[in-house]
mmCIF file of C-alpha atoms in Angstrom:
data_model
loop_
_atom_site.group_PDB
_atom_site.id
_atom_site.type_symbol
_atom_site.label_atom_id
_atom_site.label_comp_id
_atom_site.label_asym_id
_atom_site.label_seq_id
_atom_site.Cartn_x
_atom_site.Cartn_y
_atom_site.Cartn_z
ATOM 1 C CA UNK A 15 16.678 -51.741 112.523
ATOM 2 C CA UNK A 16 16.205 -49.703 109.306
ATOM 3 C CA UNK A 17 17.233 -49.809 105.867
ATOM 4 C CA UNK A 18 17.009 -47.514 102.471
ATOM 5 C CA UNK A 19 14.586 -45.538 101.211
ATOM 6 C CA UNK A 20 14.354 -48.090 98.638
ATOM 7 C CA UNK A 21 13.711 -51.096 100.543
ATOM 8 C CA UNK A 22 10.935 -51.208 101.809
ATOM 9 C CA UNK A 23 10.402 -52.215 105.703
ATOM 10 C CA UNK A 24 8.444 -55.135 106.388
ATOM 11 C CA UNK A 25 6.623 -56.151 109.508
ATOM 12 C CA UNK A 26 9.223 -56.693 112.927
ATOM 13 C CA UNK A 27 7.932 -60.498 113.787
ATOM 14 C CA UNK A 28 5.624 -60.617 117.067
ATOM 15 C CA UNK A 29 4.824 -63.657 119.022
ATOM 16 C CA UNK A 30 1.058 -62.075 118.717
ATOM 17 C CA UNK A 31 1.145 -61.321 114.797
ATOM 18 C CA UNK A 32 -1.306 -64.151 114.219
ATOM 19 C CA UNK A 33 -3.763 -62.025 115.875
ATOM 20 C CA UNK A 34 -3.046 -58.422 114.541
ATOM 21 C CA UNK A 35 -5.481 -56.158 115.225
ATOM 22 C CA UNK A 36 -4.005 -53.457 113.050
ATOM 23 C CA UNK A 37 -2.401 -54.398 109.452
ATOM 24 C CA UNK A 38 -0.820 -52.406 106.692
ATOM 25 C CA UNK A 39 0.087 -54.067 103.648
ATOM 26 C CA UNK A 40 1.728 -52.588 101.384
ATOM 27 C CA UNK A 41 -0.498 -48.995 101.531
ATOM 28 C CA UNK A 42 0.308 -46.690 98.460
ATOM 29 C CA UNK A 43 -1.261 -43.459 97.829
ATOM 30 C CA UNK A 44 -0.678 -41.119 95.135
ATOM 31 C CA UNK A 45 -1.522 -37.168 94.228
ATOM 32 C CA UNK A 46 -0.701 -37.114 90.175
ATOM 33 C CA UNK A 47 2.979 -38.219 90.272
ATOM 34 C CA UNK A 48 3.613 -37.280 93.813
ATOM 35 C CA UNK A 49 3.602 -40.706 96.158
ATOM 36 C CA UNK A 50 2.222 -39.707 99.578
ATOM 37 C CA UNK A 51 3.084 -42.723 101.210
ATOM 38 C CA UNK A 52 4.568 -45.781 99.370
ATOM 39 C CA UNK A 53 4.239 -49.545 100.297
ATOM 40 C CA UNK A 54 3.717 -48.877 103.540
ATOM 41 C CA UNK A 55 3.336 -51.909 105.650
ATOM 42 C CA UNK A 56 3.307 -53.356 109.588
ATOM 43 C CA UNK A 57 1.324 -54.847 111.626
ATOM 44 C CA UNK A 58 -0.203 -54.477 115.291
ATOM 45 C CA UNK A 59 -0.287 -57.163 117.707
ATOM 46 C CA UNK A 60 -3.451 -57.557 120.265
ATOM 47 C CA UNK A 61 -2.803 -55.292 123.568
ATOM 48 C CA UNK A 62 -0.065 -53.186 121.906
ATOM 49 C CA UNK A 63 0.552 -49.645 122.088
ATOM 50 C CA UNK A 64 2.670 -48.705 118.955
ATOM 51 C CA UNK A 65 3.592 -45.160 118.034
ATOM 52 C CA UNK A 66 3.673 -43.946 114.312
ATOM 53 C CA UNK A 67 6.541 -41.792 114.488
ATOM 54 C CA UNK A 68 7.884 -39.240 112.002
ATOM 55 C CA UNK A 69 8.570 -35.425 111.197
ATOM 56 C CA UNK A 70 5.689 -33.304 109.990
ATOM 57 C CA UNK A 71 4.168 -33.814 106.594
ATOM 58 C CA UNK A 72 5.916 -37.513 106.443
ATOM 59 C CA UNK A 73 2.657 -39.543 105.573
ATOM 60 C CA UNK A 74 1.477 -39.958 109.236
ATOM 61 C CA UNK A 75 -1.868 -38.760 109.043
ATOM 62 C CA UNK A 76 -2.455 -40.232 105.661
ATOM 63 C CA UNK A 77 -1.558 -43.470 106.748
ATOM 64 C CA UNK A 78 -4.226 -43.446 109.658
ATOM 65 C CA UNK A 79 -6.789 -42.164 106.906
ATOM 66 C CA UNK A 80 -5.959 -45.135 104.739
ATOM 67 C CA UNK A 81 -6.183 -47.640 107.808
ATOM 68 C CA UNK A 82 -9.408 -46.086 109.345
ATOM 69 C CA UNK A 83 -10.995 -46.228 105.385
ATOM 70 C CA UNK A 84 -11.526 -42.420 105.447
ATOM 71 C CA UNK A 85 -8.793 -42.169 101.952
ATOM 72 C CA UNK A 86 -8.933 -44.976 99.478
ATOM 73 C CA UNK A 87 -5.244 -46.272 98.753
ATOM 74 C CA UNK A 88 -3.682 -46.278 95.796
ATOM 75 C CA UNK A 89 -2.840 -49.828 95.721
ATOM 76 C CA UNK A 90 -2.452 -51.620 99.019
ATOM 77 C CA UNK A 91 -4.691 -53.105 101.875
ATOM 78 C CA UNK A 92 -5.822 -52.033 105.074
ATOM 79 C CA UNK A 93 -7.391 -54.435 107.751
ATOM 80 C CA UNK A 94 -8.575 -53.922 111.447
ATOM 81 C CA UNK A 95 -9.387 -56.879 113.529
ATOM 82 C CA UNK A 96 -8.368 -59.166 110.792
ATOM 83 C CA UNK A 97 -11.561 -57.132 108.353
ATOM 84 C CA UNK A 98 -10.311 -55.641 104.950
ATOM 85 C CA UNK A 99 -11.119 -52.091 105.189
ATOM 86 C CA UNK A 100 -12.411 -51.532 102.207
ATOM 87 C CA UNK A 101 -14.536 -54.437 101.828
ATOM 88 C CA UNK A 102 -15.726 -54.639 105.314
ATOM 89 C CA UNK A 103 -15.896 -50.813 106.701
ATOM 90 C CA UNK A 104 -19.108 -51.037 108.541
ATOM 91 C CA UNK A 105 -18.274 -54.130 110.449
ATOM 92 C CA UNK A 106 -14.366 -52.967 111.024
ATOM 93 C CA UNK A 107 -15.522 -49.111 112.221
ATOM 94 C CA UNK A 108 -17.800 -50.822 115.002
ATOM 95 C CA UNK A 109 -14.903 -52.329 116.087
ATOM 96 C CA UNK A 110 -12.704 -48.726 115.877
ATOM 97 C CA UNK A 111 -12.412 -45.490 117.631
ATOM 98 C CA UNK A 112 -10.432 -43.013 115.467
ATOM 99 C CA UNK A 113 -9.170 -39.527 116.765
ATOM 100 C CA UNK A 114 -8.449 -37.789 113.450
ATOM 101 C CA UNK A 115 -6.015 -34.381 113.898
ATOM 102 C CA UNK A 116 -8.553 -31.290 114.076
ATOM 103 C CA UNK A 117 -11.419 -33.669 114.141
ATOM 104 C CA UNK A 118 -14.779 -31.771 113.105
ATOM 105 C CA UNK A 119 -17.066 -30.912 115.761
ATOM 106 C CA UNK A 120 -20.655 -29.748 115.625
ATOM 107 C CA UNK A 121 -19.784 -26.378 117.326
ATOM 108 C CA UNK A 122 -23.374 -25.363 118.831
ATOM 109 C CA UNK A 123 -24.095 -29.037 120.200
ATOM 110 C CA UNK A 124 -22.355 -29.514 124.331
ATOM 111 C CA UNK A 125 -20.025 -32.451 125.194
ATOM 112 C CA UNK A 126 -23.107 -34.327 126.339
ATOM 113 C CA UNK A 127 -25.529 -34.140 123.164
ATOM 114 C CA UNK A 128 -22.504 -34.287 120.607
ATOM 115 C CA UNK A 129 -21.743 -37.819 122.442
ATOM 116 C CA UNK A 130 -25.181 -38.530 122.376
ATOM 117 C CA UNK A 131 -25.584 -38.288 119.035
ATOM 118 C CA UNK A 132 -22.476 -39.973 117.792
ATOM 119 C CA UNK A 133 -23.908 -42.969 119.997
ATOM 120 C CA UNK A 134 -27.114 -42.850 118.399
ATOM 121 C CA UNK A 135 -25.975 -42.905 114.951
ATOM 122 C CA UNK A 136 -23.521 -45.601 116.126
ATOM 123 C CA UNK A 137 -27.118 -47.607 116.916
ATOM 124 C CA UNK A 138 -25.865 -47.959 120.832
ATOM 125 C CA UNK A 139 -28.733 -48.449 123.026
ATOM 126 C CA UNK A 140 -29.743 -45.762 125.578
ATOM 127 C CA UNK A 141 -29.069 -47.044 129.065
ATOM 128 C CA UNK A 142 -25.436 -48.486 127.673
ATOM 129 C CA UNK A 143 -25.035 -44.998 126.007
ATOM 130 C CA UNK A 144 -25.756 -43.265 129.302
ATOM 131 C CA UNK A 145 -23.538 -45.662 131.262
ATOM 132 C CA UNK A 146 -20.610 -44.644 128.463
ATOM 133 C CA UNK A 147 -20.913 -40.929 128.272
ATOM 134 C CA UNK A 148 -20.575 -40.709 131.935
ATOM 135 C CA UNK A 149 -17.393 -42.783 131.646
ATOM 136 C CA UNK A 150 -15.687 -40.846 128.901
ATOM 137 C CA UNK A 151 -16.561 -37.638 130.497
ATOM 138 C CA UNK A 152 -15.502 -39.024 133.385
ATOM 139 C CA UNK A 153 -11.968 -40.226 132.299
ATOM 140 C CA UNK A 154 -11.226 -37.022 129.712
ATOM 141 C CA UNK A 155 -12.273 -34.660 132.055
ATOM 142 C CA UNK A 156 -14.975 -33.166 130.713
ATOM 143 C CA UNK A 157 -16.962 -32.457 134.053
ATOM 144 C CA UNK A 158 -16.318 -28.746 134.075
ATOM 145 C CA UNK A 159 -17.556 -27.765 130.004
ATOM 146 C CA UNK A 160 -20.315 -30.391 129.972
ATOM 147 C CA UNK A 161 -22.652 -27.876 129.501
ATOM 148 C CA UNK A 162 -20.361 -25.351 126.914
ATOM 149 C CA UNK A 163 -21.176 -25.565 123.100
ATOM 150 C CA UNK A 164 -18.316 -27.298 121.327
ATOM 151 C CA UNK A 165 -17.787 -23.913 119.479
ATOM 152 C CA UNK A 166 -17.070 -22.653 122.471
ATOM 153 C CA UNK A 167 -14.136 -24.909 124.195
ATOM 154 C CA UNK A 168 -10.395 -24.289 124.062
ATOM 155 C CA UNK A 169 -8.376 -26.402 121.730
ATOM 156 C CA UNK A 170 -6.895 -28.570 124.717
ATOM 157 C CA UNK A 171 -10.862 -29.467 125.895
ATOM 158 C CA UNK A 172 -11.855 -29.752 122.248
ATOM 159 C CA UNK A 173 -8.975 -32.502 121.626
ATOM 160 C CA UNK A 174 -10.364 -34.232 124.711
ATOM 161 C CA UNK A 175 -13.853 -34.580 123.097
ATOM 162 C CA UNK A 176 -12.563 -35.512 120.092
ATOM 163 C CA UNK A 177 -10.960 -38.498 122.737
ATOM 164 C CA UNK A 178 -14.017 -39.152 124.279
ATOM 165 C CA UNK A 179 -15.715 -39.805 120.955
ATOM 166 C CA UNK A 180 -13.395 -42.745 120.030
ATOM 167 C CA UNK A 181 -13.568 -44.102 123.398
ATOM 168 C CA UNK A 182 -17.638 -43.917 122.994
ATOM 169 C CA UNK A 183 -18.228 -46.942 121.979
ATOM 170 C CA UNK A 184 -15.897 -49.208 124.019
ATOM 171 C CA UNK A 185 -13.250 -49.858 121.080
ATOM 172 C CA UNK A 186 -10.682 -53.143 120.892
ATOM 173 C CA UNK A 187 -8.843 -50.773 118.715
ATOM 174 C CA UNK A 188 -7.699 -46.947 118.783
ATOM 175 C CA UNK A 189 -6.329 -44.994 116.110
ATOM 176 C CA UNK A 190 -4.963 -41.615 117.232
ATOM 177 C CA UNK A 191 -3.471 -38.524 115.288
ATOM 178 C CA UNK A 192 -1.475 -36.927 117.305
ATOM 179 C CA UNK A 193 -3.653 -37.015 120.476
ATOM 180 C CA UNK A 194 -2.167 -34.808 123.091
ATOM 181 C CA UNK A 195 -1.546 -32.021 120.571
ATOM 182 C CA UNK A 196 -3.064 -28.385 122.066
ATOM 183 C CA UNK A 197 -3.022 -29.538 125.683
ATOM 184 C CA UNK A 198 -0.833 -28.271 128.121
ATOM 185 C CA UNK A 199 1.186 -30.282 130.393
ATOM 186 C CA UNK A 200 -1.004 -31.087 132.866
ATOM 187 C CA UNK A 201 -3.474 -32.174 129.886
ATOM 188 C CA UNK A 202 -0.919 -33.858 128.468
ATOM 189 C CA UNK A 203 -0.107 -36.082 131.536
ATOM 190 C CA UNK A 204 -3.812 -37.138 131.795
ATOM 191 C CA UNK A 205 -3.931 -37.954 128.803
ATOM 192 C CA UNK A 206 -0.927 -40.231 129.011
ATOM 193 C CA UNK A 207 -2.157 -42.034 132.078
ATOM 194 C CA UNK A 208 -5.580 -42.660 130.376
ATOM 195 C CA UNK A 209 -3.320 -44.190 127.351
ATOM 196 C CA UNK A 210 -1.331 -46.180 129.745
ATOM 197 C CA UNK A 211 -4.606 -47.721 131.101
ATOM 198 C CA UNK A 212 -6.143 -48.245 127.802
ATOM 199 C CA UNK A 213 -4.056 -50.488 127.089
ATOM 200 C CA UNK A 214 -4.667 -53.115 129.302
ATOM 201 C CA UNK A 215 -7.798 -54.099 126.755
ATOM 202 C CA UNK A 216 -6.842 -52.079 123.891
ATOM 203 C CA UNK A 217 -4.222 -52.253 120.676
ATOM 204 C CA UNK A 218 -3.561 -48.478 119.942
ATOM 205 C CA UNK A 219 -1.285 -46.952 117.321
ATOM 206 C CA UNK A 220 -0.796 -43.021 117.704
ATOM 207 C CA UNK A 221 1.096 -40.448 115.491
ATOM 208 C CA UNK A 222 3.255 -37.869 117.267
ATOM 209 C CA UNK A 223 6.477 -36.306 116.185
ATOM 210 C CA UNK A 224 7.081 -35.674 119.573
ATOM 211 C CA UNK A 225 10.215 -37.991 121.147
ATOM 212 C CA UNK A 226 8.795 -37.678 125.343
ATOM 213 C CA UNK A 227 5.246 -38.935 123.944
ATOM 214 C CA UNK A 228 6.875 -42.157 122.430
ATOM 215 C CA UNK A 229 8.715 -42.938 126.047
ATOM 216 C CA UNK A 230 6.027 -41.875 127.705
ATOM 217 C CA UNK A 231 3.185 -44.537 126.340
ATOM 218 C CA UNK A 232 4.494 -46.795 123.112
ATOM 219 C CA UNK A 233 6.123 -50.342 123.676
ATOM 220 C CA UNK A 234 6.848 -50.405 119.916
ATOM 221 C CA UNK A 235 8.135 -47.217 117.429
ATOM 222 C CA UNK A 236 7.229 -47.464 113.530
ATOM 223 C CA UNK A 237 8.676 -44.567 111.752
ATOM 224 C CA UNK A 238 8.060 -42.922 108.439
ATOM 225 C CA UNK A 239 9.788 -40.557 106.608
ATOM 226 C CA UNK A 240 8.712 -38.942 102.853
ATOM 227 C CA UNK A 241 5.941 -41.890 102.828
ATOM 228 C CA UNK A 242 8.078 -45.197 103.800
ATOM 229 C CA UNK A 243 8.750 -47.084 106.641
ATOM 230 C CA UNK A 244 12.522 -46.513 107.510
ATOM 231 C CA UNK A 245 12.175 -48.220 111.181
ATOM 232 C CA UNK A 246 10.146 -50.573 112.888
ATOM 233 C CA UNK A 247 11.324 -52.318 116.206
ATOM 234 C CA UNK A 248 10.902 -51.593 120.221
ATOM 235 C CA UNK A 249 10.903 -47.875 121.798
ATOM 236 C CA UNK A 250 14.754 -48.725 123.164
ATOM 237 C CA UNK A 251 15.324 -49.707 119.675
ATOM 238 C CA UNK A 252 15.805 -45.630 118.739
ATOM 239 C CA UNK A 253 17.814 -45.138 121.731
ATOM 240 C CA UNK A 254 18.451 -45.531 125.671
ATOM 241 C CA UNK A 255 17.556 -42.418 126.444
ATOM 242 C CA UNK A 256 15.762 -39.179 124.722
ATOM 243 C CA UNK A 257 18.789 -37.641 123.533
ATOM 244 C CA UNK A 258 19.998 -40.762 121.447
ATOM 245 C CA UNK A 259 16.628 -40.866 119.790
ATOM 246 C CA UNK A 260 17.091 -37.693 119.003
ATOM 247 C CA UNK A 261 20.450 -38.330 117.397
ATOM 248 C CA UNK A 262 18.694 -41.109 115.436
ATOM 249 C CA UNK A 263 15.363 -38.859 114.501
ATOM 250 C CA UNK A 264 18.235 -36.790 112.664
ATOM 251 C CA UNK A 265 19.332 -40.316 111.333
ATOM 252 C CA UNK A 266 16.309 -41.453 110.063
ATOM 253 C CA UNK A 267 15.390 -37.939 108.647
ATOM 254 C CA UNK A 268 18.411 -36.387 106.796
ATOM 255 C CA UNK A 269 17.659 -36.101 103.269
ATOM 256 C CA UNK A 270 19.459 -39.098 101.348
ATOM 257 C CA UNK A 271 16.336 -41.073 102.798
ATOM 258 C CA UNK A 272 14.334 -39.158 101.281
ATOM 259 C CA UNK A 273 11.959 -41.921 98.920
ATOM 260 C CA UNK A 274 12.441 -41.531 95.140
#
């Protein structure tokens, strides 16, 4: 389904939206006059894997700021696990792993203290801290640069650390900017696979701009374009196949949708 720049898209109904994990409601943020993303609203059910799709520079990544608490909106409310961002971050954070795009790293620290440290400051105990660093090494592939200072790693084995940071601390929900971006395809598979087994226990909405990725992983497609929601409804929803969601990326992006 979609609908006018000016009309707003609200949430697709769910049989699980009593117990969304992940809510927008109407999220506005503003630079001066300029509207980086306007009334932005959905919601995401328990155990889904929705992707946040949309061209570059479209109000992805400031959407995911908004909804992790990291950028105050505008106007507008953010909630994880059924917590108001704003008003409780501390206990809706414990309950997040976010994987922001370029995440900061402390480049002299390894894998293996940089993990330690984030579970430390996240006030985990040490034997469960032990027990989850050798998982998230273990399933991000770390094994082989355990020992390399962050500063040191390729892009590809610096996005997986950034990965195994948000998994740390044994999430119900993941928020992910663009995760695969910098790996190659190898990477990229792996990282797909660990997705697809996520979500067994997990809700997880991820950004990409990239049409495979949302076949690949998502059961559910929100897209934005200029800062509103101009489609919300089920991966076959944009298309049967990838080059009829292509034809409809075009759709949903030619300029009269642009938001004024």
């Amino acid at each position: 389904m979609s609908t006018t720049a000016r009309e707003p898209i609200r949430p697709i109904a769910t049989a699980a939206s009593t117990e969304a994990m992940i809510r927008a409601d109407g999220l506005t943020r503003m630079y001066g006059d300029f509207y980086a993303v306007r009334d932005v609203s959905f919601e995401i059910p328990r155990g889904q894997v929705a992707a946040f799709l949309g061209p570059n520079g479209a109000g992805k990544s400031t959407t995911m700021r908004l909804l992790t608490g990291l950028l105050a909106p505008t106007s507008g409310r953010a909630f994880i696990a059924g917590m108001d961002v704003r008003e409780r971050r501390l206990e809706a954070t414990r309950r997040l792993g976010f994987l922001p795009e370029n995440g900061p790293l402390y480049d002299d620290m390894t894998p293996r203290a940089l993990l330690t440290f984030f579970g430390r400051a996240r006030g985990m105990g040490e034997g469960d801290l032990r027990r989850r660093v050798d998982y998230v090494v273990e399933r991000c592939a770390l094994k082989e640069v355990i020992g390399k200072p962050a500063g040191k790693l390729s892009r590809g084995y610096r996005q997986r650390l950034g990965m195994a940071q948000a998994l740390l601390h044994d999430p119900e929900v993941l928020i992910m900017d663009e995760p695969t971006a910098g790996l190659d395809p190898n990477q990229i598979e792996q990282v797909r696979a660990l997705l697809r087994s996520l979500a067994a226990t997990k809700t997880i909405l991820l950004s990409t701009h990239i049409l495979s990725e949302v076949r690949a992983v998502a059961q559910r497609v929100v897209f934005i374009h200029a800062g509103r929601i101009v489609h919300d409804g089920d991966v076959a929803s944009l298309g049967a196949d990838e080059r009829a969601m292509e034809r409809r990326f075009h759709d949903l992006t030619r300029p009269s949708r642009k938001a004024g």
